[in-house]
PDB file of C-alpha atoms and ligand atoms in Angstrom:
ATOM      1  CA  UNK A1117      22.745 117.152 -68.360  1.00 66.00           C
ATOM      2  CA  UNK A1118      23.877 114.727 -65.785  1.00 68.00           C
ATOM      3  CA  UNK A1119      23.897 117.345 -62.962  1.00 92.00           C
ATOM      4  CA  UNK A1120      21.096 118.696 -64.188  1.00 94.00           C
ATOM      5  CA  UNK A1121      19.360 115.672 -63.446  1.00 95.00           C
ATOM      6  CA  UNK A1122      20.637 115.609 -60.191  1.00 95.00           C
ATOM      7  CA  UNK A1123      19.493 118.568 -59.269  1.00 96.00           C
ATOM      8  CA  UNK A1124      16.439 118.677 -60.248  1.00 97.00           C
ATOM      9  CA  UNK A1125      16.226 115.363 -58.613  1.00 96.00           C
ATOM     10  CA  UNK A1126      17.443 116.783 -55.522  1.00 96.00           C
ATOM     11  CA  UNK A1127      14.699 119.626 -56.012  1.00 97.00           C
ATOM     12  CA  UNK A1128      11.731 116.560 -55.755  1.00 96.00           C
ATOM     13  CA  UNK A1129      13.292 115.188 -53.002  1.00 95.00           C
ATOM     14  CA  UNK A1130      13.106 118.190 -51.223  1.00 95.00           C
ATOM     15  CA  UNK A1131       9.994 119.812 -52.044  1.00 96.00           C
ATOM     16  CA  UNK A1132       6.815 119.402 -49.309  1.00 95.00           C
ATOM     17  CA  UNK A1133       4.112 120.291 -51.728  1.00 97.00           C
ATOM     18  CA  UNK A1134       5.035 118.736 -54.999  1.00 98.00           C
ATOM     19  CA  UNK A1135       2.315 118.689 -57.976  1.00 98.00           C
ATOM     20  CA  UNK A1136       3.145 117.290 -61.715  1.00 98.00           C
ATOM     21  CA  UNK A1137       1.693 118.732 -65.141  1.00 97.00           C
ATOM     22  CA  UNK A1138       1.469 116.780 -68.128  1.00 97.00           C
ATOM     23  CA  UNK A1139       1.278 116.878 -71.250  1.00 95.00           C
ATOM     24  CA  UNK A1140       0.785 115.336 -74.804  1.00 92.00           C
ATOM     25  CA  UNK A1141       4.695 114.275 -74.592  1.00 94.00           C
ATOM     26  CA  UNK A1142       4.471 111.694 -71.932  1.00 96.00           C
ATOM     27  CA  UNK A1143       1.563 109.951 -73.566  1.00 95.00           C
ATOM     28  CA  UNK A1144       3.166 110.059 -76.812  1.00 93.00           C
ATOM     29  CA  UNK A1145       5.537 107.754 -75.816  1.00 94.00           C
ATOM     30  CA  UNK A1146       2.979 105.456 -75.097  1.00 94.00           C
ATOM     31  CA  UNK A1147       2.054 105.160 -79.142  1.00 89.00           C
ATOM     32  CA  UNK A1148      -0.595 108.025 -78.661  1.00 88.00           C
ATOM     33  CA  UNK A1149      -0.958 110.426 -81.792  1.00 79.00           C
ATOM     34  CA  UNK A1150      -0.019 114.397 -80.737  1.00 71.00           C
ATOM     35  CA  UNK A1151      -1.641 116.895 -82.888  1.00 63.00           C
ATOM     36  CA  UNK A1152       1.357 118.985 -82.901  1.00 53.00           C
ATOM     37  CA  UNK A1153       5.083 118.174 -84.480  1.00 45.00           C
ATOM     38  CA  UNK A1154       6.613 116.031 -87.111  1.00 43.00           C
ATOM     39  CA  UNK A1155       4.953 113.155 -87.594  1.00 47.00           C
ATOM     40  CA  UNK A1156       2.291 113.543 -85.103  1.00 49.00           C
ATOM     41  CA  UNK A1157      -0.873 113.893 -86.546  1.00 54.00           C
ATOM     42  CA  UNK A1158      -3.644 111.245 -86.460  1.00 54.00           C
ATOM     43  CA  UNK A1159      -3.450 109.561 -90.406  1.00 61.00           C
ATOM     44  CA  UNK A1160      -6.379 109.944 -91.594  1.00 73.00           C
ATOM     45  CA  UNK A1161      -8.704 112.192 -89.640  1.00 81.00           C
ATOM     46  CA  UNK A1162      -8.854 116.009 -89.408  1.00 83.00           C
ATOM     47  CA  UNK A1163      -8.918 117.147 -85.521  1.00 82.00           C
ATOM     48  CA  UNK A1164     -10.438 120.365 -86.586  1.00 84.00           C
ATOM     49  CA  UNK A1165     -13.246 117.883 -87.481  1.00 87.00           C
ATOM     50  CA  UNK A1166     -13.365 115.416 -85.257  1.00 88.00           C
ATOM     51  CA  UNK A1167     -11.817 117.626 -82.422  1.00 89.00           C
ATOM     52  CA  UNK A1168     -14.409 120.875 -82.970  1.00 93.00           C
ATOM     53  CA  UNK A1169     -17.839 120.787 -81.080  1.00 96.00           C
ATOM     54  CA  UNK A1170     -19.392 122.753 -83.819  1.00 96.00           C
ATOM     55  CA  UNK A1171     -18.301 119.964 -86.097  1.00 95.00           C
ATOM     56  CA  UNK A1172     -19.161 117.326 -83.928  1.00 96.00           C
ATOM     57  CA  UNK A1173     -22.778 118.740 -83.631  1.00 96.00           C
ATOM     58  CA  UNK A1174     -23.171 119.518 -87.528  1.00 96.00           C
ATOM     59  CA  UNK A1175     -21.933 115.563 -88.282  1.00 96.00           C
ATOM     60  CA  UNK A1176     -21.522 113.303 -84.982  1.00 97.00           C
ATOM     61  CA  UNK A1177     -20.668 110.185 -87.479  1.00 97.00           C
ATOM     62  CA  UNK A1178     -17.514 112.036 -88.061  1.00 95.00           C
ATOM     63  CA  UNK A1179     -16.224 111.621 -85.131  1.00 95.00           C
ATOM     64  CA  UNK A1180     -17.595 108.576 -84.405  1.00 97.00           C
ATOM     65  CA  UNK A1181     -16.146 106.580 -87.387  1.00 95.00           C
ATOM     66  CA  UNK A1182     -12.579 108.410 -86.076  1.00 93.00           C
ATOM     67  CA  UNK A1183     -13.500 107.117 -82.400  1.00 94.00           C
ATOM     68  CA  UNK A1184     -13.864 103.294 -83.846  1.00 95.00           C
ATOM     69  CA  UNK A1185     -10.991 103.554 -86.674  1.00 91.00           C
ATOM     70  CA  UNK A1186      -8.738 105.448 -84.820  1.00 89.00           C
ATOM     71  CA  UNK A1187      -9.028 106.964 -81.151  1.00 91.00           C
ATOM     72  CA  UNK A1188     -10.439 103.452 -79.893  1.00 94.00           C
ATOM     73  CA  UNK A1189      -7.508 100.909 -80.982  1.00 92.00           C
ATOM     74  CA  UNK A1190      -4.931 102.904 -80.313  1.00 90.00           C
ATOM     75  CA  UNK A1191      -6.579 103.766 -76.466  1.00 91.00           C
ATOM     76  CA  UNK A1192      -6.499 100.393 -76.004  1.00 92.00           C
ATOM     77  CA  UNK A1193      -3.402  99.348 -77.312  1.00 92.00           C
ATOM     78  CA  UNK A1194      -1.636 102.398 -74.798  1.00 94.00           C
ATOM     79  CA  UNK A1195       0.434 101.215 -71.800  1.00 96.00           C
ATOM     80  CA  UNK A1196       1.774 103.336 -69.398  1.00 97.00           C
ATOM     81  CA  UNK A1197       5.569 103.968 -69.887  1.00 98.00           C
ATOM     82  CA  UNK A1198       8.046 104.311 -67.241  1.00 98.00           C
ATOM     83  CA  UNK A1199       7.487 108.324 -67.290  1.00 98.00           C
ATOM     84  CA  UNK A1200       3.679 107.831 -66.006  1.00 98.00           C
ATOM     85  CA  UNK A1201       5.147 104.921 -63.551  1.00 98.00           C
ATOM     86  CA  UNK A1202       7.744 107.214 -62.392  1.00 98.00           C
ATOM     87  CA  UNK A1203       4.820 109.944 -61.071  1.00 98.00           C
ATOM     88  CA  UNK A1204       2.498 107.139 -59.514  1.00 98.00           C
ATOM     89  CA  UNK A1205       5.632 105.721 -57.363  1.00 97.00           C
ATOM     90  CA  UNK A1206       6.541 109.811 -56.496  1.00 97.00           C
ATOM     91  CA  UNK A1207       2.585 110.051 -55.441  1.00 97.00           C
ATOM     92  CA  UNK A1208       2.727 106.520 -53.458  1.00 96.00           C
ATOM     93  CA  UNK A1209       6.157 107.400 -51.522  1.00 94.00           C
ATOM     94  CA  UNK A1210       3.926 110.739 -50.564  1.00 94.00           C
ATOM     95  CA  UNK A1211       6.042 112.804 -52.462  1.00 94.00           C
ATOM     96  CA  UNK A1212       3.954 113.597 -55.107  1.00 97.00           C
ATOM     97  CA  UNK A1213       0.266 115.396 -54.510  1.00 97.00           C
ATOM     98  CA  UNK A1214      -1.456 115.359 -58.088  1.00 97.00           C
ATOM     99  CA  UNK A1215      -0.894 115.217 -61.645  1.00 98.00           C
ATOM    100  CA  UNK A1216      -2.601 117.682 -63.605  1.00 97.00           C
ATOM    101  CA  UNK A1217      -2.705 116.706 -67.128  1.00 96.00           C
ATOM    102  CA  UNK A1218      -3.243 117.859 -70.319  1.00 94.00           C
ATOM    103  CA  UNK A1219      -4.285 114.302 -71.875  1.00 95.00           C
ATOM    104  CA  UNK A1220      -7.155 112.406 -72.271  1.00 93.00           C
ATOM    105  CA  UNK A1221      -6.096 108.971 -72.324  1.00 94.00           C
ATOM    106  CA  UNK A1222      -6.375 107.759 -68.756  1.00 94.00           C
ATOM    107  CA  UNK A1223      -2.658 105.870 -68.807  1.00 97.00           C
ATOM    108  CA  UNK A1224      -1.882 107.907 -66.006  1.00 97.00           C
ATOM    109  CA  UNK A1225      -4.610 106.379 -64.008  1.00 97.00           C
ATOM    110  CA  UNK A1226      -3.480 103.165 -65.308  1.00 96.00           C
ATOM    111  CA  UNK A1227       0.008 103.011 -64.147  1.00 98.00           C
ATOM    112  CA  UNK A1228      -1.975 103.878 -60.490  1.00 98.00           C
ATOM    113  CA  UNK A1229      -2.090 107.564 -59.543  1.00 98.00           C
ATOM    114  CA  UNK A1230      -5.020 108.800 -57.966  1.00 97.00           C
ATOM    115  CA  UNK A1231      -5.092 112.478 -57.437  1.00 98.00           C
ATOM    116  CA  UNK A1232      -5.214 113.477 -61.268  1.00 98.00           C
ATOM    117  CA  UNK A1233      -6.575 116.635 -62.563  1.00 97.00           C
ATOM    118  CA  UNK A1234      -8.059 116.285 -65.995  1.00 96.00           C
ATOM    119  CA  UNK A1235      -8.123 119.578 -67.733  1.00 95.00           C
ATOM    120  CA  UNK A1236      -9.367 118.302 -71.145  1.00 93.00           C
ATOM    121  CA  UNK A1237     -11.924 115.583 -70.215  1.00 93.00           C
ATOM    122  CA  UNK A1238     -11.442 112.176 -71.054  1.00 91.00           C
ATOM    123  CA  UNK A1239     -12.073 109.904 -73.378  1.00 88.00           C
ATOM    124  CA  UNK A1240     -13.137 106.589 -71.224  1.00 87.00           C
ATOM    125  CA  UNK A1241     -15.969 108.116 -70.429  1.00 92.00           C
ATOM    126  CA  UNK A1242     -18.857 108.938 -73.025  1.00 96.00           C
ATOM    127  CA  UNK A1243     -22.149 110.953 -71.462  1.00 96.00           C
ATOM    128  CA  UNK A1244     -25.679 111.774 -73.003  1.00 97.00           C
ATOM    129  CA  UNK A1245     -26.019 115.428 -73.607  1.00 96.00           C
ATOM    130  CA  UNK A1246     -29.319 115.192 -72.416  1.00 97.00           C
ATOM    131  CA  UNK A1247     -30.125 112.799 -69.267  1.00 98.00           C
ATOM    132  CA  UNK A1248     -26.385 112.364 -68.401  1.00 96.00           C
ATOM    133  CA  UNK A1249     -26.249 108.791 -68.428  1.00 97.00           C
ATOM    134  CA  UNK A1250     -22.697 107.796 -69.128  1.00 97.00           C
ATOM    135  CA  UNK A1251     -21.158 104.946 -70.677  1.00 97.00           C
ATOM    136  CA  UNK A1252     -17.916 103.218 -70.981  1.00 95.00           C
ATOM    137  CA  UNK A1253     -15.302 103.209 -74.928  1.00 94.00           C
ATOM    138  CA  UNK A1254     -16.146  99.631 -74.994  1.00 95.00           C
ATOM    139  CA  UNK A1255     -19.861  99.776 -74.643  1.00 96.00           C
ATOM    140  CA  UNK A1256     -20.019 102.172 -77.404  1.00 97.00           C
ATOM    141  CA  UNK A1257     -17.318 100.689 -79.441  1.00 97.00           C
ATOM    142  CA  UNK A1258     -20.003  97.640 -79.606  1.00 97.00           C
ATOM    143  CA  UNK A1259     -22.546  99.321 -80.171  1.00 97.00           C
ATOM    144  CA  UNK A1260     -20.822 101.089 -83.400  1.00 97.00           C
ATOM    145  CA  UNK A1261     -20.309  97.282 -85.210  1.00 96.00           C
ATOM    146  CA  UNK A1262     -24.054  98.316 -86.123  1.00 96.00           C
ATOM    147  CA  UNK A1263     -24.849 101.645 -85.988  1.00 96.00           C
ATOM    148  CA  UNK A1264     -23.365 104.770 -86.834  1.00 97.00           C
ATOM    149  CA  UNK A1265     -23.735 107.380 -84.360  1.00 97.00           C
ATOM    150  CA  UNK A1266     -24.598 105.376 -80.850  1.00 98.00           C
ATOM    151  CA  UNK A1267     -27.284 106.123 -79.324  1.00 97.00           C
ATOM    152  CA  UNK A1268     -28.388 106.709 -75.495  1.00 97.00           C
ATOM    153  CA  UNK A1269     -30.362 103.452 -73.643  1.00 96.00           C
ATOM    154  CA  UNK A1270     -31.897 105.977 -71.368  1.00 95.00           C
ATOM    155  CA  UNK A1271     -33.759 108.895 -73.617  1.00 97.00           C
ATOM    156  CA  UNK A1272     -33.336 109.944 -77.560  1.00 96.00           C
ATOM    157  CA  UNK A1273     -30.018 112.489 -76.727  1.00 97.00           C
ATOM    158  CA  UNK A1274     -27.300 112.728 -78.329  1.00 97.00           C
ATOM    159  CA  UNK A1275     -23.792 111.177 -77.319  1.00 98.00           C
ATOM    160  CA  UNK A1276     -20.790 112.584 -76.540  1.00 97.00           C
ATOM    161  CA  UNK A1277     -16.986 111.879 -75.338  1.00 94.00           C
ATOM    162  CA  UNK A1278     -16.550 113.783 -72.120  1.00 93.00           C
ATOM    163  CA  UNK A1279     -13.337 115.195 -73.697  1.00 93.00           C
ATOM    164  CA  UNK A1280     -13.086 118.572 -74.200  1.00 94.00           C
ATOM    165  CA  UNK A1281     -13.587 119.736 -78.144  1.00 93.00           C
ATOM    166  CA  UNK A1282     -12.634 122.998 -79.217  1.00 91.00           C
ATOM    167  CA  UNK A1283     -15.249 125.544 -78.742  1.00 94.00           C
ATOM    168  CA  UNK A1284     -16.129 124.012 -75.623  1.00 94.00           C
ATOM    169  CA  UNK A1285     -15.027 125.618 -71.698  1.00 93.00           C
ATOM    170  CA  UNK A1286     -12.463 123.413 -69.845  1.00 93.00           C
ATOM    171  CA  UNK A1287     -14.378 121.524 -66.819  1.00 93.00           C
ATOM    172  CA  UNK A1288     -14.452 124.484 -64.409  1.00 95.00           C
ATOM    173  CA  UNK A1289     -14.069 122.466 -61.269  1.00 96.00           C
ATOM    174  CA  UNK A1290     -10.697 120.943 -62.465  1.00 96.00           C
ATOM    175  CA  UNK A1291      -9.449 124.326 -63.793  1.00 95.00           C
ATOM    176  CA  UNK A1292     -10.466 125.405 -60.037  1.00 97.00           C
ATOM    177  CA  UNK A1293      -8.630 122.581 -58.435  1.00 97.00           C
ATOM    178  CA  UNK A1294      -5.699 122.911 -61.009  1.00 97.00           C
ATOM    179  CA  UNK A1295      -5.056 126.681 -59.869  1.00 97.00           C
ATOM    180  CA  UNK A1296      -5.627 125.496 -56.416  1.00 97.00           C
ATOM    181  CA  UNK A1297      -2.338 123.305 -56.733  1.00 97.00           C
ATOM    182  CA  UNK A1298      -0.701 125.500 -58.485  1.00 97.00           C
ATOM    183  CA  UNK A1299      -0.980 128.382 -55.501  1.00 97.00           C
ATOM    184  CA  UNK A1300      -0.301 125.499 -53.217  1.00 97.00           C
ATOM    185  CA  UNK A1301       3.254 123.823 -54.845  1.00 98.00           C
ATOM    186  CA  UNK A1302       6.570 124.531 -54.108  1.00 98.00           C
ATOM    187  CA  UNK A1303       7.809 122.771 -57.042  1.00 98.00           C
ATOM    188  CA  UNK A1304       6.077 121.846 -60.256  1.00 98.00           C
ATOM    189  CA  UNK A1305       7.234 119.079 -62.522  1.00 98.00           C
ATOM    190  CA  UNK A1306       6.296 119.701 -66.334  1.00 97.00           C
ATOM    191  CA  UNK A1307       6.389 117.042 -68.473  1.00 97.00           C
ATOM    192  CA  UNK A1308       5.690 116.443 -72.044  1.00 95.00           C
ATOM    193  CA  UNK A1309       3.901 119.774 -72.813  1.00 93.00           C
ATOM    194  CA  UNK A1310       4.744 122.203 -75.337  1.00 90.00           C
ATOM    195  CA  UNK A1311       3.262 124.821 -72.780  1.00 91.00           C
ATOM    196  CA  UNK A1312       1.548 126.941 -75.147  1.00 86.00           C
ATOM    197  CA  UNK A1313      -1.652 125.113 -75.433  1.00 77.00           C
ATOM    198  CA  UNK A1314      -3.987 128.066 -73.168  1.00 78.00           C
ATOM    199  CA  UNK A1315      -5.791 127.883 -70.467  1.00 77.00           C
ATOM    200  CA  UNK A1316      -4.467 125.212 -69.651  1.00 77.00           C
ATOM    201  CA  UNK A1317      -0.288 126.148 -69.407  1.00 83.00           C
ATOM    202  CA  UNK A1318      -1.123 128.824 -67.523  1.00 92.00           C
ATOM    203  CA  UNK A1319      -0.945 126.736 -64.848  1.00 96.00           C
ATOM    204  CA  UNK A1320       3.101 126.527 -64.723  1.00 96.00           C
ATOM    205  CA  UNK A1321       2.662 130.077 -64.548  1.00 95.00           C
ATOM    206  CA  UNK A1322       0.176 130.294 -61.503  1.00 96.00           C
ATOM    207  CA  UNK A1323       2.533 128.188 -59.969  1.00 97.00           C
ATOM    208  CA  UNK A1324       5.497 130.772 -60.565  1.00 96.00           C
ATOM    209  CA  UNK A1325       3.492 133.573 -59.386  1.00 95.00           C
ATOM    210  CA  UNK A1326       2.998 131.524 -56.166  1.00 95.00           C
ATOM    211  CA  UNK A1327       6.710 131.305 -55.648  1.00 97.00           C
ATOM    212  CA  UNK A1328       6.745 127.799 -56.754  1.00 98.00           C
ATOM    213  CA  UNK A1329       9.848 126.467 -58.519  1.00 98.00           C
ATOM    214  CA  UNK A1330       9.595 124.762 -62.199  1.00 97.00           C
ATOM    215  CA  UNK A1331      11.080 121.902 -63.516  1.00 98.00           C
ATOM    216  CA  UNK A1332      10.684 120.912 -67.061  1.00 97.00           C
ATOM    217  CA  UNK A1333      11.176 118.078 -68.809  1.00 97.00           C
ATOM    218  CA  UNK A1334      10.246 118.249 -72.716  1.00 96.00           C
ATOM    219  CA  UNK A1335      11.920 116.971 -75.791  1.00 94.00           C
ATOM    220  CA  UNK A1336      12.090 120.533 -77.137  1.00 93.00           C
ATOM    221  CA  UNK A1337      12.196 124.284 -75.597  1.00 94.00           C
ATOM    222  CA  UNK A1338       8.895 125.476 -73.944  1.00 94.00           C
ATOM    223  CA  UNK A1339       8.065 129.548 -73.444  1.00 94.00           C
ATOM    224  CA  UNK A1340       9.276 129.083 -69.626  1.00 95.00           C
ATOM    225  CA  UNK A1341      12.265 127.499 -69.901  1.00 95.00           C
ATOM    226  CA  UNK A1342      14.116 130.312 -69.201  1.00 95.00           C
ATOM    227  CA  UNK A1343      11.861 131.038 -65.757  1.00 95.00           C
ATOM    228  CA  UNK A1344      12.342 127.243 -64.982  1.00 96.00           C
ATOM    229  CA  UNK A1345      15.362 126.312 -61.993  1.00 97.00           C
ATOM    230  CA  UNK A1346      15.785 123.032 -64.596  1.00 97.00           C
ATOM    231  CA  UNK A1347      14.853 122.438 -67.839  1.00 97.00           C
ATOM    232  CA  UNK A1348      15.956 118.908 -69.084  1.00 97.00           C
ATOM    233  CA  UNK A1349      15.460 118.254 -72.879  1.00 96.00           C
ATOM    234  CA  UNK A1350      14.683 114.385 -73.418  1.00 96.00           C
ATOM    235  CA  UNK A1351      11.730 111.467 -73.048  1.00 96.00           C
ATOM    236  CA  UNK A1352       9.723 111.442 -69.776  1.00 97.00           C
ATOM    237  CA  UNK A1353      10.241 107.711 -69.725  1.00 97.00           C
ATOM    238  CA  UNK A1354      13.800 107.963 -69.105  1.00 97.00           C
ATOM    239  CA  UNK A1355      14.304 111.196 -67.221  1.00 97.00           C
ATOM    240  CA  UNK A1356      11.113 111.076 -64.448  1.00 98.00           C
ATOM    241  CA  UNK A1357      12.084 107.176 -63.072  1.00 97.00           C
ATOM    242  CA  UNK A1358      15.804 108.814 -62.423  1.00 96.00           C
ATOM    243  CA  UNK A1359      13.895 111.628 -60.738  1.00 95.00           C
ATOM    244  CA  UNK A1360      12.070 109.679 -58.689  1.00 91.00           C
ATOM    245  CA  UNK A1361      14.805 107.358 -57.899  1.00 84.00           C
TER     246      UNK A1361
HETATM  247 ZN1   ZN B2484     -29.874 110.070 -72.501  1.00 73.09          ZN
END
């Protein structure tokens, strides 16, 4: 493991086009819910309710009484951890040219990287389906102490998290720009996803088809292990600072 480390850490230090993919892993060690593994399902809602647009359009309340229950607290209880630190110091030293990430929560934002690729939405950000105005967790989080689906200041539509839902596309200028990096890299860093969740891991795989080389860190085997130069099993929050070191 230890030389593993090293060399993979040797493999950052090295690269000249370096680009980072995340996943639910990193921001689970932050406190935020996974849907997938032991344990890490959200208590008491069902994501194939409150995660499915069909759903959400049948019974918005649904997922708006998860949004103040659940999804809200916990958002704003999140810190970065010293995995999402790690990738804003490897962006600041130059090092590092985006993140594209799986997750939703903005902590990678928060712990200051700027290039970052959102491939699922997120969930800061809540837009009207039918002007486009958009508004901010906290301004609807108020607004649901008295109401139960919020509604839009600007015209009678309907309300939505900008976070992808099953059933819906992925943003298709991200996707574009994730590809884009993925052509572009020499090495991509994944962290924290299971890789299996499509489109989205077939970016790793662009990446290999480019001639890039993969490192991955995950707690537990991913589909490309085997095509990766490293694959270190463990937490992002102590493996990435000691790659960035
Ligand atoms: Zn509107």
């Amino acid at each position: 493991m230890e030389s593993d480390i090293a060399q993979a850490a040797r493999i950052v230090a090295e690269s000249r086009h370096l680009v980072a993919f995340t996943g639910a892993g990193i921001s689970a060690e932050s406190g935020i819910p996974t849907y997938r593994g032991a344990g890490g399902m959200w208590s008491k809602y069902d994501p194939a309710r409150f995660a499915s647009i069909d759903a959400f359009l049948e019974d918005p309340s649904y997922y708006w009484s998860f949004f103040k229950e659940e999804r809200y607290p916990v958002l704003k209880a999140a810190r970065p951890n010293p995995g999402h630190e790690a990738l804003a110091r490897l962006e600041r030293s130059g090092r590092l040219r985006s993140v594209i990430t799986q997750n939703i929560d903005g902590l990678q934002q928060m712990a200051g990287s700027k290039n970052v690729i959102e491939l699922h939405g997120n969930t800061r950000t809540i837009a009207c389906l039918k002007c486009g105005r958009t508004y901010s967790m906290d301004e609807i989080h108020a607004q649901l102490a008295s109401r139960a689906i919020p509604e839009c200041r600007g015209c009678d539509g309907l309300l939505k998290t900008t976070v992808v839902m099953f059933g819906e596309n992925l943003p298709a200028a991200a996707l574009r720009e994730a590809f884009e990096q993925a052509a572009a890299c020499d090495v991509m860093l994944c962290v924290g996803s299971s890789l299996v969740v499509h489109p989205a891991a077939a970016v790793p795989g662009a990446a290999l088809d480019g001639g890039a080389r993969l490192i991955i860190v995950n707690q537990d085997p991913t589909p490309l292990d085997h095509r990766a130069v490293v694959a270190l099993k463990g937490k992002a929050g102590d493996i990435l600072p000691r790659l960035a070191a």
